[in-house]
Amino acid sequence: MENKVNIIPFSEVTKFHGHVCPGSAIGYRAAETAINELSSSRSIDEEFLAIVENDSCSVDAIQVVTGCTFGKGNLIFKDHGKQVYTFVNRKTGDALRISLSKGIDEINPEFGKVRQKAFSESASSEDKIKFENQKNKLSENILEMPADELFKIEHVKIEIPQEARIFPSVKCAKCGEMVAEHRARVENGNFVCIPCFEDYSRT
Ligand SMILES: [Zn+2]
Ligand SMILES: [Zn+2]
């Protein structure tokens, strides 16, 4: 592929996320896979859309690597508790669904044992150090594994969600704060914000 996008180093994810962990490693690999498979130019920020089905550590990596963020409206969260990530290239319409195909303990069987010990009542400081070391090792395993062993990767067809729009704001009749019109509720013919409306509904 010409014009291949450079993928930022994992250390940038760690800087943003605050620690090295298996979750951020999974997110990094998912984002990297998507960019390799879907991207045609360097400006991935604008053309990419990510749909994430959990709100764990991995999503921080996805934001850093792909540039998809809540603020730009190209990061969509579905609260399914699944390690599934769908990426869409809005320019080409290509979509890739990436799901974790191995459990953490399958990737690194030592990890489960060490974790259990580290979180038991009788855990020594040595057990905790062992756990931290194994966690780093597991993160490394994830970063080094072939993507098609780590994930099930499928090209899929999905309907492309609309790009973020800018909505007009209205003033809440109760608290006086501005609220996006499409989020406002109507109470006695006046616009009110959701928290004020919910106070009203509860009484
Ligand atoms: Zn983390
Ligand atoms: Zn209000």
Tab-separated table of C-alpha atoms and ligand atoms in Angstrom:
chain	number	residue	atom	x	y	z
A	1	MET	CA	0.000	0.000	0.000
A	2	GLU	CA	1.392	3.370	-0.973
A	3	ASN	CA	1.324	6.292	1.371
A	4	LYS	CA	1.246	3.982	4.352
A	5	VAL	CA	0.175	5.621	7.585
A	6	ASN	CA	2.762	5.692	10.328
A	7	ILE	CA	1.418	4.216	13.504
A	8	ILE	CA	2.477	6.036	16.622
A	9	PRO	CA	4.546	4.076	19.136
A	10	PHE	CA	2.872	2.326	22.064
A	11	SER	CA	4.769	4.623	24.437
A	12	GLU	CA	2.476	7.474	23.350
A	13	VAL	CA	-0.530	5.433	24.479
A	14	THR	CA	1.113	4.807	27.842
A	15	LYS	CA	1.780	8.531	28.214
A	16	PHE	CA	-1.899	9.291	27.653
A	17	HIS	CA	-3.360	6.344	29.552
A	18	GLY	CA	-1.004	6.510	32.528
A	19	HIS	CA	0.109	2.900	32.737
A	20	VAL	CA	0.992	-0.155	30.663
A	21	CYS	CA	-1.766	-2.761	30.757
A	22	PRO	CA	-3.176	-5.630	28.685
A	23	GLY	CA	-6.257	-3.535	27.841
A	24	SER	CA	-4.348	-0.661	26.307
A	25	ALA	CA	-2.206	-3.201	24.412
A	26	ILE	CA	-5.364	-4.787	22.972
A	27	GLY	CA	-6.688	-1.389	21.916
A	28	TYR	CA	-3.360	-0.513	20.341
A	29	ARG	CA	-3.308	-3.699	18.277
A	30	ALA	CA	-6.933	-3.264	17.200
A	31	ALA	CA	-6.309	0.321	16.064
A	32	GLU	CA	-3.091	-0.652	14.302
A	33	THR	CA	-4.859	-3.496	12.492
A	34	ALA	CA	-7.640	-1.173	11.384
A	35	ILE	CA	-5.246	1.444	10.064
A	36	ASN	CA	-3.261	-1.155	8.152
A	37	GLU	CA	-6.388	-2.658	6.638
A	38	LEU	CA	-8.506	0.412	5.987
A	39	SER	CA	-6.425	3.489	5.591
A	40	SER	CA	-5.417	5.026	2.338
A	41	SER	CA	-3.999	8.344	3.426
A	42	ARG	CA	-2.207	9.976	6.322
A	43	SER	CA	-5.148	11.994	7.610
A	44	ILE	CA	-6.846	9.140	9.413
A	45	ASP	CA	-8.484	11.461	11.946
A	46	GLU	CA	-11.077	12.727	9.584
A	47	GLU	CA	-11.807	9.619	7.627
A	48	PHE	CA	-11.991	7.157	10.505
A	49	LEU	CA	-14.877	6.226	12.713
A	50	ALA	CA	-14.572	3.788	15.616
A	51	ILE	CA	-17.408	1.940	17.295
A	52	VAL	CA	-16.288	0.425	20.599
A	53	GLU	CA	-18.320	-2.099	22.569
A	54	ASN	CA	-16.709	-1.528	25.966
A	55	ASP	CA	-15.369	1.426	27.936
A	56	SER	CA	-12.190	-0.158	29.271
A	57	CYS	CA	-8.496	0.775	29.022
A	58	SER	CA	-8.418	-0.295	25.371
A	59	VAL	CA	-10.505	2.679	24.274
A	60	ASP	CA	-7.818	5.124	25.391
A	61	ALA	CA	-5.399	3.430	23.012
A	62	ILE	CA	-7.921	3.578	20.196
A	63	GLN	CA	-8.353	7.315	20.685
A	64	VAL	CA	-4.616	7.994	20.675
A	65	VAL	CA	-3.778	5.766	17.714
A	66	THR	CA	-6.714	6.547	15.414
A	67	GLY	CA	-7.552	10.069	16.559
A	68	CYS	CA	-11.199	9.058	16.952
A	69	THR	CA	-12.613	10.913	19.958
A	70	PHE	CA	-15.972	11.652	21.576
A	71	GLY	CA	-15.451	15.336	20.928
A	72	LYS	CA	-15.151	14.854	17.197
A	73	GLY	CA	-18.135	12.556	17.125
A	74	ASN	CA	-16.183	9.750	15.468
A	75	LEU	CA	-15.979	7.525	18.538
A	76	ILE	CA	-19.193	5.698	19.291
A	77	PHE	CA	-19.637	3.747	22.506
A	78	LYS	CA	-21.991	0.809	22.759
A	79	ASP	CA	-22.231	-0.557	26.277
A	80	HIS	CA	-22.045	-4.262	25.434
A	81	GLY	CA	-19.085	-5.244	27.601
A	82	LYS	CA	-17.462	-6.933	24.601
A	83	GLN	CA	-13.934	-6.732	23.280
A	84	VAL	CA	-15.242	-5.821	19.851
A	85	TYR	CA	-14.120	-2.849	17.792
A	86	THR	CA	-15.550	-1.801	14.465
A	87	PHE	CA	-13.681	0.712	12.366
A	88	VAL	CA	-15.062	2.468	9.343
A	89	ASN	CA	-13.225	4.410	6.695
A	90	ARG	CA	-15.853	6.984	5.798
A	91	LYS	CA	-14.128	7.858	2.540
A	92	THR	CA	-14.110	4.363	1.122
A	93	GLY	CA	-17.008	2.913	3.117
A	94	ASP	CA	-14.872	-0.076	4.126
A	95	ALA	CA	-15.529	-1.419	7.595
A	96	LEU	CA	-13.581	-3.842	9.711
A	97	ARG	CA	-14.908	-5.706	12.732
A	98	ILE	CA	-12.210	-6.803	15.122
A	99	SER	CA	-13.015	-9.060	18.062
A	100	LEU	CA	-10.646	-10.487	20.628
A	101	SER	CA	-10.539	-14.200	19.962
A	102	LYS	CA	-8.490	-15.324	22.938
A	103	GLY	CA	-9.069	-14.894	26.634
A	104	ILE	CA	-6.314	-13.225	28.625
A	105	ASP	CA	-5.541	-16.521	30.368
A	106	GLU	CA	-5.216	-18.263	27.049
A	107	ILE	CA	-2.652	-15.722	25.882
A	108	ASN	CA	-0.659	-16.031	29.075
A	109	PRO	CA	-1.719	-18.898	31.407
A	110	GLU	CA	0.679	-17.708	34.141
A	111	PHE	CA	-1.221	-14.459	34.453
A	112	GLY	CA	-4.379	-15.994	35.912
A	113	LYS	CA	-2.491	-17.867	38.598
A	114	VAL	CA	-0.400	-14.895	39.647
A	115	ARG	CA	-3.441	-12.629	39.665
A	116	GLN	CA	-5.386	-14.921	41.944
A	117	LYS	CA	-2.513	-14.983	44.405
A	118	ALA	CA	-1.911	-11.242	44.295
A	119	PHE	CA	-5.541	-10.526	45.171
A	120	SER	CA	-5.896	-13.146	47.893
A	121	GLU	CA	-6.003	-12.305	51.602
A	122	SER	CA	-2.552	-13.749	52.178
A	123	ALA	CA	-0.872	-11.896	49.306
A	124	SER	CA	2.706	-10.895	50.075
A	125	SER	CA	4.440	-7.922	48.514
A	126	GLU	CA	6.385	-10.440	46.477
A	127	ASP	CA	3.111	-11.815	45.060
A	128	LYS	CA	2.152	-8.296	44.058
A	129	ILE	CA	5.450	-7.694	42.326
A	130	LYS	CA	5.080	-11.008	40.520
A	131	PHE	CA	1.631	-9.937	39.375
A	132	GLU	CA	2.900	-6.611	38.061
A	133	ASN	CA	5.712	-8.351	36.193
A	134	GLN	CA	3.351	-10.879	34.681
A	135	LYS	CA	0.954	-8.118	33.690
A	136	ASN	CA	3.781	-6.389	31.808
A	137	LYS	CA	4.697	-9.667	30.174
A	138	LEU	CA	1.095	-10.232	29.104
A	139	SER	CA	0.966	-6.728	27.624
A	140	GLU	CA	4.150	-7.536	25.708
A	141	ASN	CA	2.656	-10.846	24.511
A	142	ILE	CA	-0.342	-8.931	23.177
A	143	LEU	CA	1.843	-6.352	21.438
A	144	GLU	CA	3.937	-9.042	19.756
A	145	MET	CA	1.321	-11.620	18.741
A	146	PRO	CA	0.270	-11.906	15.111
A	147	ALA	CA	-2.915	-9.865	14.755
A	148	ASP	CA	-4.850	-12.735	13.215
A	149	GLU	CA	-4.098	-14.933	16.237
A	150	LEU	CA	-5.142	-12.275	18.693
A	151	PHE	CA	-8.265	-11.195	16.850
A	152	LYS	CA	-10.972	-12.404	14.584
A	153	ILE	CA	-10.843	-9.831	11.781
A	154	GLU	CA	-13.715	-9.472	9.331
A	155	HIS	CA	-14.562	-6.984	6.631
A	156	VAL	CA	-18.196	-6.069	7.170
A	157	LYS	CA	-20.847	-3.893	5.629
A	158	ILE	CA	-22.384	-1.368	7.977
A	159	GLU	CA	-24.483	1.705	7.613
A	160	ILE	CA	-22.209	4.687	8.162
A	161	PRO	CA	-23.400	6.882	11.032
A	162	GLN	CA	-23.874	10.546	10.222
A	163	GLU	CA	-21.049	12.953	10.822
A	164	ALA	CA	-21.234	15.137	13.898
A	165	ARG	CA	-23.565	18.070	13.419
A	166	ILE	CA	-23.701	21.316	15.299
A	167	PHE	CA	-27.025	21.853	17.001
A	168	PRO	CA	-28.432	25.167	18.177
A	169	SER	CA	-28.605	25.726	21.919
A	170	VAL	CA	-31.500	26.936	24.004
A	171	LYS	CA	-31.631	28.294	27.531
A	172	CYS	CA	-33.086	26.010	30.208
A	173	ALA	CA	-36.098	27.720	31.745
A	174	LYS	CA	-35.175	26.402	35.196
A	175	CYS	CA	-31.415	26.647	35.726
A	176	GLY	CA	-30.670	29.155	32.982
A	177	GLU	CA	-27.833	27.087	31.532
A	178	MET	CA	-27.493	26.519	27.809
A	179	VAL	CA	-28.443	23.106	26.473
A	180	ALA	CA	-28.249	21.640	22.969
A	181	GLU	CA	-31.731	21.841	21.528
A	182	HIS	CA	-31.905	18.171	20.601
A	183	ARG	CA	-31.165	17.232	24.215
A	184	ALA	CA	-33.645	19.631	25.769
A	185	ARG	CA	-37.007	18.501	27.144
A	186	VAL	CA	-40.213	20.482	27.081
A	187	GLU	CA	-42.018	21.227	30.342
A	188	ASN	CA	-45.121	23.439	30.354
A	189	GLY	CA	-44.160	24.750	26.945
A	190	ASN	CA	-40.615	25.727	28.023
A	191	PHE	CA	-37.292	24.134	27.183
A	192	VAL	CA	-35.599	22.568	30.190
A	193	CYS	CA	-32.369	20.599	30.464
A	194	ILE	CA	-32.375	16.894	31.324
A	195	PRO	CA	-31.258	17.231	34.988
A	196	CYS	CA	-33.961	19.854	35.631
A	197	PHE	CA	-36.537	17.763	33.797
A	198	GLU	CA	-35.642	14.664	35.796
A	199	ASP	CA	-35.992	16.570	39.075
A	200	TYR	CA	-39.419	17.547	37.882
A	201	SER	CA	-40.381	13.999	36.838
A	202	ARG	CA	-39.354	12.587	40.200
A	203	THR	CA	-41.616	14.831	42.244
B	1	ZN	ZN	-5.168	0.373	31.723
B	2	ZN	ZN	-31.699	23.189	33.732
